[in-house]
Amino acid sequence: MRLVLASASPRRLDLLARLGVTPDAIDPAELDESPRPRELPLPHARRLAAEKAAVVAARHPHAMVLGCDTVVACGRRILPKAEDEQTARQCLALLSGRRHRVHSAVTLIDAEGRARHRESTSVLAFKRLSPSEIDAYIDGGEWHGKAGGYAIQGFAESFVRALVGSHSGVMGLPLFETRALLVAAGLQLG
């Protein structure tokens, strides 16, 4: 059975490898990921995962396609992917000393075109960050392209006071939910 990952994320590829899965192809969907007006964080993640999978499935008939999306949310607010230092600083300042949620949604479209969906929500609490800690994190560059301006698999993990949920989901692909989708679609996993 052919598997296509609808993402160019090296993190997601590494996480799939933890399940013993290597996609046959990587084909990012390249969608506009902007939230719709009044769209809440979890429905936003669900919609994007489903849309990414659907777009890529149309390009790969008779293949299984895995689409995913991860959203960092503070209350009802969806934090952006940090593409510049100012955005990263704003995100870190907002998350400093607060709890926030990370929603990861996964959609698997099987070879017959049936879509299955799963999601994971994790709650994290960051320590209060000093201006020098934020400066040092910005200087390290791990924030670039990351939702909420941080990567939990790097130095930012030392800011996490508490995590309830899926560590892999915060990284971008919840392994428990992803494994369940792959097994339900007939992929043999160890």
PDB file of C-alpha atoms in Angstrom:
ATOM      1  CA  MET A   1       0.000   0.000   0.000  1.00  0.00           C
ATOM      2  CA  ARG A   2       1.490   3.357  -1.058  1.00  0.00           C
ATOM      3  CA  LEU A   3       1.636   6.118   1.600  1.00  0.00           C
ATOM      4  CA  VAL A   4       2.039   9.808   0.778  1.00  0.00           C
ATOM      5  CA  LEU A   5       2.822  12.365   3.482  1.00  0.00           C
ATOM      6  CA  ALA A   6       1.132  15.701   2.708  1.00  0.00           C
ATOM      7  CA  SER A   7       3.827  17.662   4.549  1.00  0.00           C
ATOM      8  CA  ALA A   8       7.415  18.756   4.003  1.00  0.00           C
ATOM      9  CA  SER A   9       8.081  18.872   7.757  1.00  0.00           C
ATOM     10  CA  PRO A  10      11.246  16.966   8.707  1.00  0.00           C
ATOM     11  CA  ARG A  11       9.791  16.624  12.231  1.00  0.00           C
ATOM     12  CA  ARG A  12       6.780  14.732  10.925  1.00  0.00           C
ATOM     13  CA  LEU A  13       9.007  12.463   8.863  1.00  0.00           C
ATOM     14  CA  ASP A  14      11.113  11.713  11.969  1.00  0.00           C
ATOM     15  CA  LEU A  15       7.990  11.059  14.041  1.00  0.00           C
ATOM     16  CA  LEU A  16       6.619   8.627  11.427  1.00  0.00           C
ATOM     17  CA  ALA A  17       9.958   6.823  11.543  1.00  0.00           C
ATOM     18  CA  ARG A  18       9.340   6.189  15.265  1.00  0.00           C
ATOM     19  CA  LEU A  19       6.359   4.100  14.141  1.00  0.00           C
ATOM     20  CA  GLY A  20       8.557   2.269  11.636  1.00  0.00           C
ATOM     21  CA  VAL A  21       6.837   4.058   8.749  1.00  0.00           C
ATOM     22  CA  THR A  22       8.608   5.615   5.777  1.00  0.00           C
ATOM     23  CA  PRO A  23       6.298   7.350   3.299  1.00  0.00           C
ATOM     24  CA  ASP A  24       6.636   6.388  -0.338  1.00  0.00           C
ATOM     25  CA  ALA A  25       6.334  10.057  -1.289  1.00  0.00           C
ATOM     26  CA  ILE A  26       6.335  13.493   0.324  1.00  0.00           C
ATOM     27  CA  ASP A  27       4.012  15.974  -1.352  1.00  0.00           C
ATOM     28  CA  PRO A  28       3.159  19.141   0.594  1.00  0.00           C
ATOM     29  CA  ALA A  29      -0.277  20.586  -0.150  1.00  0.00           C
ATOM     30  CA  GLU A  30       0.860  24.250  -0.157  1.00  0.00           C
ATOM     31  CA  LEU A  31      -2.443  25.706   1.089  1.00  0.00           C
ATOM     32  CA  ASP A  32      -3.298  29.103   2.505  1.00  0.00           C
ATOM     33  CA  GLU A  33      -3.310  28.290   6.216  1.00  0.00           C
ATOM     34  CA  SER A  34      -4.929  31.535   7.349  1.00  0.00           C
ATOM     35  CA  PRO A  35      -7.741  31.107   9.865  1.00  0.00           C
ATOM     36  CA  ARG A  36     -11.217  31.927   8.648  1.00  0.00           C
ATOM     37  CA  PRO A  37     -13.097  34.709  10.442  1.00  0.00           C
ATOM     38  CA  ARG A  38     -14.100  33.544  13.951  1.00  0.00           C
ATOM     39  CA  GLU A  39     -12.607  30.079  13.325  1.00  0.00           C
ATOM     40  CA  LEU A  40     -11.621  28.469  16.608  1.00  0.00           C
ATOM     41  CA  PRO A  41      -8.241  26.729  17.029  1.00  0.00           C
ATOM     42  CA  LEU A  42      -9.316  23.046  17.031  1.00  0.00           C
ATOM     43  CA  PRO A  43     -11.729  23.350  14.077  1.00  0.00           C
ATOM     44  CA  HIS A  44      -8.981  25.271  12.249  1.00  0.00           C
ATOM     45  CA  ALA A  45      -6.493  22.415  12.752  1.00  0.00           C
ATOM     46  CA  ARG A  46      -9.120  19.832  11.705  1.00  0.00           C
ATOM     47  CA  ARG A  47     -10.007  21.757   8.561  1.00  0.00           C
ATOM     48  CA  LEU A  48      -6.402  22.221   7.477  1.00  0.00           C
ATOM     49  CA  ALA A  49      -5.465  18.570   8.063  1.00  0.00           C
ATOM     50  CA  ALA A  50      -8.485  17.448   6.008  1.00  0.00           C
ATOM     51  CA  GLU A  51      -7.872  19.980   3.226  1.00  0.00           C
ATOM     52  CA  LYS A  52      -4.176  19.094   2.961  1.00  0.00           C
ATOM     53  CA  ALA A  53      -5.005  15.396   2.718  1.00  0.00           C
ATOM     54  CA  ALA A  54      -7.740  15.994   0.123  1.00  0.00           C
ATOM     55  CA  VAL A  55      -5.565  18.197  -2.109  1.00  0.00           C
ATOM     56  CA  VAL A  56      -2.717  15.681  -2.099  1.00  0.00           C
ATOM     57  CA  ALA A  57      -5.045  12.670  -2.487  1.00  0.00           C
ATOM     58  CA  ALA A  58      -6.353  14.204  -5.720  1.00  0.00           C
ATOM     59  CA  ARG A  59      -2.763  14.127  -7.041  1.00  0.00           C
ATOM     60  CA  HIS A  60      -2.144  10.529  -5.875  1.00  0.00           C
ATOM     61  CA  PRO A  61      -5.160   8.351  -6.715  1.00  0.00           C
ATOM     62  CA  HIS A  62      -5.201   4.912  -5.081  1.00  0.00           C
ATOM     63  CA  ALA A  63      -2.629   5.906  -2.445  1.00  0.00           C
ATOM     64  CA  MET A  64      -3.076   6.497   1.271  1.00  0.00           C
ATOM     65  CA  VAL A  65      -2.499  10.154   2.100  1.00  0.00           C
ATOM     66  CA  LEU A  66      -1.678  11.500   5.547  1.00  0.00           C
ATOM     67  CA  GLY A  67      -2.437  15.170   6.204  1.00  0.00           C
ATOM     68  CA  CYS A  68      -1.711  16.942   9.468  1.00  0.00           C
ATOM     69  CA  ASP A  69      -1.836  20.342  11.070  1.00  0.00           C
ATOM     70  CA  THR A  70      -0.765  21.698  14.444  1.00  0.00           C
ATOM     71  CA  VAL A  71      -2.117  24.882  16.004  1.00  0.00           C
ATOM     72  CA  VAL A  72      -0.837  26.674  19.091  1.00  0.00           C
ATOM     73  CA  ALA A  73      -3.642  28.521  20.849  1.00  0.00           C
ATOM     74  CA  CYS A  74      -3.790  30.918  23.752  1.00  0.00           C
ATOM     75  CA  GLY A  75      -7.457  30.992  24.692  1.00  0.00           C
ATOM     76  CA  ARG A  76      -9.417  31.361  21.469  1.00  0.00           C
ATOM     77  CA  ARG A  77      -6.480  33.032  19.747  1.00  0.00           C
ATOM     78  CA  ILE A  78      -4.547  31.086  17.090  1.00  0.00           C
ATOM     79  CA  LEU A  79      -0.865  31.935  17.272  1.00  0.00           C
ATOM     80  CA  PRO A  80       0.908  32.289  13.925  1.00  0.00           C
ATOM     81  CA  LYS A  81       3.910  30.445  12.584  1.00  0.00           C
ATOM     82  CA  ALA A  82       6.785  32.740  13.441  1.00  0.00           C
ATOM     83  CA  GLU A  83       8.483  33.836  10.241  1.00  0.00           C
ATOM     84  CA  ASP A  84      10.258  36.852  11.760  1.00  0.00           C
ATOM     85  CA  GLU A  85      11.819  37.764  15.101  1.00  0.00           C
ATOM     86  CA  GLN A  86       9.091  40.238  16.037  1.00  0.00           C
ATOM     87  CA  THR A  87       6.362  37.591  15.676  1.00  0.00           C
ATOM     88  CA  ALA A  88       8.415  35.064  17.662  1.00  0.00           C
ATOM     89  CA  ARG A  89       8.968  37.617  20.459  1.00  0.00           C
ATOM     90  CA  GLN A  90       5.255  38.451  20.577  1.00  0.00           C
ATOM     91  CA  CYS A  91       4.318  34.762  20.797  1.00  0.00           C
ATOM     92  CA  LEU A  92       6.853  34.019  23.544  1.00  0.00           C
ATOM     93  CA  ALA A  93       5.802  37.106  25.523  1.00  0.00           C
ATOM     94  CA  LEU A  94       2.169  35.995  25.280  1.00  0.00           C
ATOM     95  CA  LEU A  95       2.974  32.414  26.365  1.00  0.00           C
ATOM     96  CA  SER A  96       5.316  33.471  29.181  1.00  0.00           C
ATOM     97  CA  GLY A  97       3.962  32.325  32.550  1.00  0.00           C
ATOM     98  CA  ARG A  98       0.728  31.056  31.006  1.00  0.00           C
ATOM     99  CA  ARG A  99      -1.020  27.878  29.997  1.00  0.00           C
ATOM    100  CA  HIS A 100      -1.827  27.299  26.369  1.00  0.00           C
ATOM    101  CA  ARG A 101      -3.121  24.494  24.161  1.00  0.00           C
ATOM    102  CA  VAL A 102      -1.630  22.745  21.170  1.00  0.00           C
ATOM    103  CA  HIS A 103      -4.129  21.090  18.837  1.00  0.00           C
ATOM    104  CA  SER A 104      -2.832  18.513  16.343  1.00  0.00           C
ATOM    105  CA  ALA A 105      -5.225  17.094  13.781  1.00  0.00           C
ATOM    106  CA  VAL A 106      -4.536  14.168  11.472  1.00  0.00           C
ATOM    107  CA  THR A 107      -6.507  13.021   8.428  1.00  0.00           C
ATOM    108  CA  LEU A 108      -5.802   9.792   6.576  1.00  0.00           C
ATOM    109  CA  ILE A 109      -7.446   9.217   3.204  1.00  0.00           C
ATOM    110  CA  ASP A 110      -7.215   5.558   2.271  1.00  0.00           C
ATOM    111  CA  ALA A 111      -6.703   4.058  -1.188  1.00  0.00           C
ATOM    112  CA  GLU A 112     -10.488   3.954  -1.738  1.00  0.00           C
ATOM    113  CA  GLY A 113     -10.869   7.662  -0.886  1.00  0.00           C
ATOM    114  CA  ARG A 114     -12.348   7.243   2.609  1.00  0.00           C
ATOM    115  CA  ALA A 115     -11.198   9.892   5.079  1.00  0.00           C
ATOM    116  CA  ARG A 116     -10.570   9.152   8.745  1.00  0.00           C
ATOM    117  CA  HIS A 117      -9.809  11.881  11.272  1.00  0.00           C
ATOM    118  CA  ARG A 118      -8.193  12.043  14.701  1.00  0.00           C
ATOM    119  CA  GLU A 119      -6.951  14.855  16.870  1.00  0.00           C
ATOM    120  CA  SER A 120      -4.931  15.475  19.972  1.00  0.00           C
ATOM    121  CA  THR A 121      -5.090  18.421  22.364  1.00  0.00           C
ATOM    122  CA  SER A 122      -2.259  19.063  24.792  1.00  0.00           C
ATOM    123  CA  VAL A 123      -2.097  21.663  27.549  1.00  0.00           C
ATOM    124  CA  LEU A 124       1.260  23.237  28.320  1.00  0.00           C
ATOM    125  CA  ALA A 125       2.341  25.720  30.951  1.00  0.00           C
ATOM    126  CA  PHE A 126       5.403  27.862  30.270  1.00  0.00           C
ATOM    127  CA  LYS A 127       7.533  29.312  33.040  1.00  0.00           C
ATOM    128  CA  ARG A 128       7.688  33.089  33.226  1.00  0.00           C
ATOM    129  CA  LEU A 129      10.324  34.048  30.666  1.00  0.00           C
ATOM    130  CA  SER A 130      12.756  36.869  31.353  1.00  0.00           C
ATOM    131  CA  PRO A 131      13.660  39.292  28.551  1.00  0.00           C
ATOM    132  CA  SER A 132      17.153  37.727  28.438  1.00  0.00           C
ATOM    133  CA  GLU A 133      15.667  34.216  28.057  1.00  0.00           C
ATOM    134  CA  ILE A 134      13.509  35.404  25.171  1.00  0.00           C
ATOM    135  CA  ASP A 135      16.527  37.145  23.582  1.00  0.00           C
ATOM    136  CA  ALA A 136      18.650  33.998  23.883  1.00  0.00           C
ATOM    137  CA  TYR A 137      15.904  31.835  22.391  1.00  0.00           C
ATOM    138  CA  ILE A 138      15.432  34.258  19.497  1.00  0.00           C
ATOM    139  CA  ASP A 139      19.194  34.304  18.884  1.00  0.00           C
ATOM    140  CA  GLY A 140      19.194  30.483  18.677  1.00  0.00           C
ATOM    141  CA  GLY A 141      16.772  30.536  15.711  1.00  0.00           C
ATOM    142  CA  GLU A 142      14.720  27.435  16.655  1.00  0.00           C
ATOM    143  CA  TRP A 143      11.553  29.512  16.499  1.00  0.00           C
ATOM    144  CA  HIS A 144      11.684  30.085  12.740  1.00  0.00           C
ATOM    145  CA  GLY A 145       8.643  28.638  10.979  1.00  0.00           C
ATOM    146  CA  LYS A 146       7.243  27.162  14.192  1.00  0.00           C
ATOM    147  CA  ALA A 147       3.645  27.604  15.325  1.00  0.00           C
ATOM    148  CA  GLY A 148       3.605  29.791  18.421  1.00  0.00           C
ATOM    149  CA  GLY A 149       7.253  30.702  17.910  1.00  0.00           C
ATOM    150  CA  TYR A 150       8.776  27.674  19.627  1.00  0.00           C
ATOM    151  CA  ALA A 151       9.894  24.093  19.028  1.00  0.00           C
ATOM    152  CA  ILE A 152       9.325  21.796  22.006  1.00  0.00           C
ATOM    153  CA  GLN A 153      11.890  19.327  20.659  1.00  0.00           C
ATOM    154  CA  GLY A 154      14.612  21.920  21.211  1.00  0.00           C
ATOM    155  CA  PHE A 155      15.671  24.342  23.907  1.00  0.00           C
ATOM    156  CA  ALA A 156      12.087  25.555  24.448  1.00  0.00           C
ATOM    157  CA  GLU A 157      11.345  22.295  26.242  1.00  0.00           C
ATOM    158  CA  SER A 158      13.235  23.814  29.195  1.00  0.00           C
ATOM    159  CA  PHE A 159      10.501  26.505  29.384  1.00  0.00           C
ATOM    160  CA  VAL A 160       7.726  23.924  29.855  1.00  0.00           C
ATOM    161  CA  ARG A 161       6.648  23.732  33.499  1.00  0.00           C
ATOM    162  CA  ALA A 162       3.920  21.201  32.749  1.00  0.00           C
ATOM    163  CA  LEU A 163       2.601  19.213  29.814  1.00  0.00           C
ATOM    164  CA  VAL A 164      -0.609  17.220  29.812  1.00  0.00           C
ATOM    165  CA  GLY A 165      -1.190  15.404  26.550  1.00  0.00           C
ATOM    166  CA  SER A 166       0.924  14.280  23.632  1.00  0.00           C
ATOM    167  CA  HIS A 167       4.554  15.368  23.374  1.00  0.00           C
ATOM    168  CA  SER A 168       4.644  14.134  19.765  1.00  0.00           C
ATOM    169  CA  GLY A 169       1.411  16.053  19.092  1.00  0.00           C
ATOM    170  CA  VAL A 170       3.086  19.262  20.252  1.00  0.00           C
ATOM    171  CA  MET A 171       5.960  18.440  17.888  1.00  0.00           C
ATOM    172  CA  GLY A 172       3.484  18.197  14.995  1.00  0.00           C
ATOM    173  CA  LEU A 173       2.225  14.609  14.675  1.00  0.00           C
ATOM    174  CA  PRO A 174       0.424  12.814  17.519  1.00  0.00           C
ATOM    175  CA  LEU A 175       1.768   9.265  17.278  1.00  0.00           C
ATOM    176  CA  PHE A 176      -1.005   7.488  19.191  1.00  0.00           C
ATOM    177  CA  GLU A 177      -3.699   8.946  16.921  1.00  0.00           C
ATOM    178  CA  THR A 178      -1.617   8.535  13.758  1.00  0.00           C
ATOM    179  CA  ARG A 179      -0.878   4.880  14.539  1.00  0.00           C
ATOM    180  CA  ALA A 180      -4.582   4.215  15.123  1.00  0.00           C
ATOM    181  CA  LEU A 181      -5.461   5.721  11.713  1.00  0.00           C
ATOM    182  CA  LEU A 182      -2.774   3.757   9.878  1.00  0.00           C
ATOM    183  CA  VAL A 183      -3.770   0.454  11.516  1.00  0.00           C
ATOM    184  CA  ALA A 184      -7.474   1.106  10.805  1.00  0.00           C
ATOM    185  CA  ALA A 185      -6.582   1.641   7.134  1.00  0.00           C
ATOM    186  CA  GLY A 186      -4.823  -1.740   7.012  1.00  0.00           C
ATOM    187  CA  LEU A 187      -1.168  -0.774   7.354  1.00  0.00           C
ATOM    188  CA  GLN A 188       0.737  -3.415   9.296  1.00  0.00           C
ATOM    189  CA  LEU A 189       2.736  -1.852  12.124  1.00  0.00           C
ATOM    190  CA  GLY A 190       4.873  -3.648  14.710  1.00  0.00           C
TER     191      GLY A 190
END
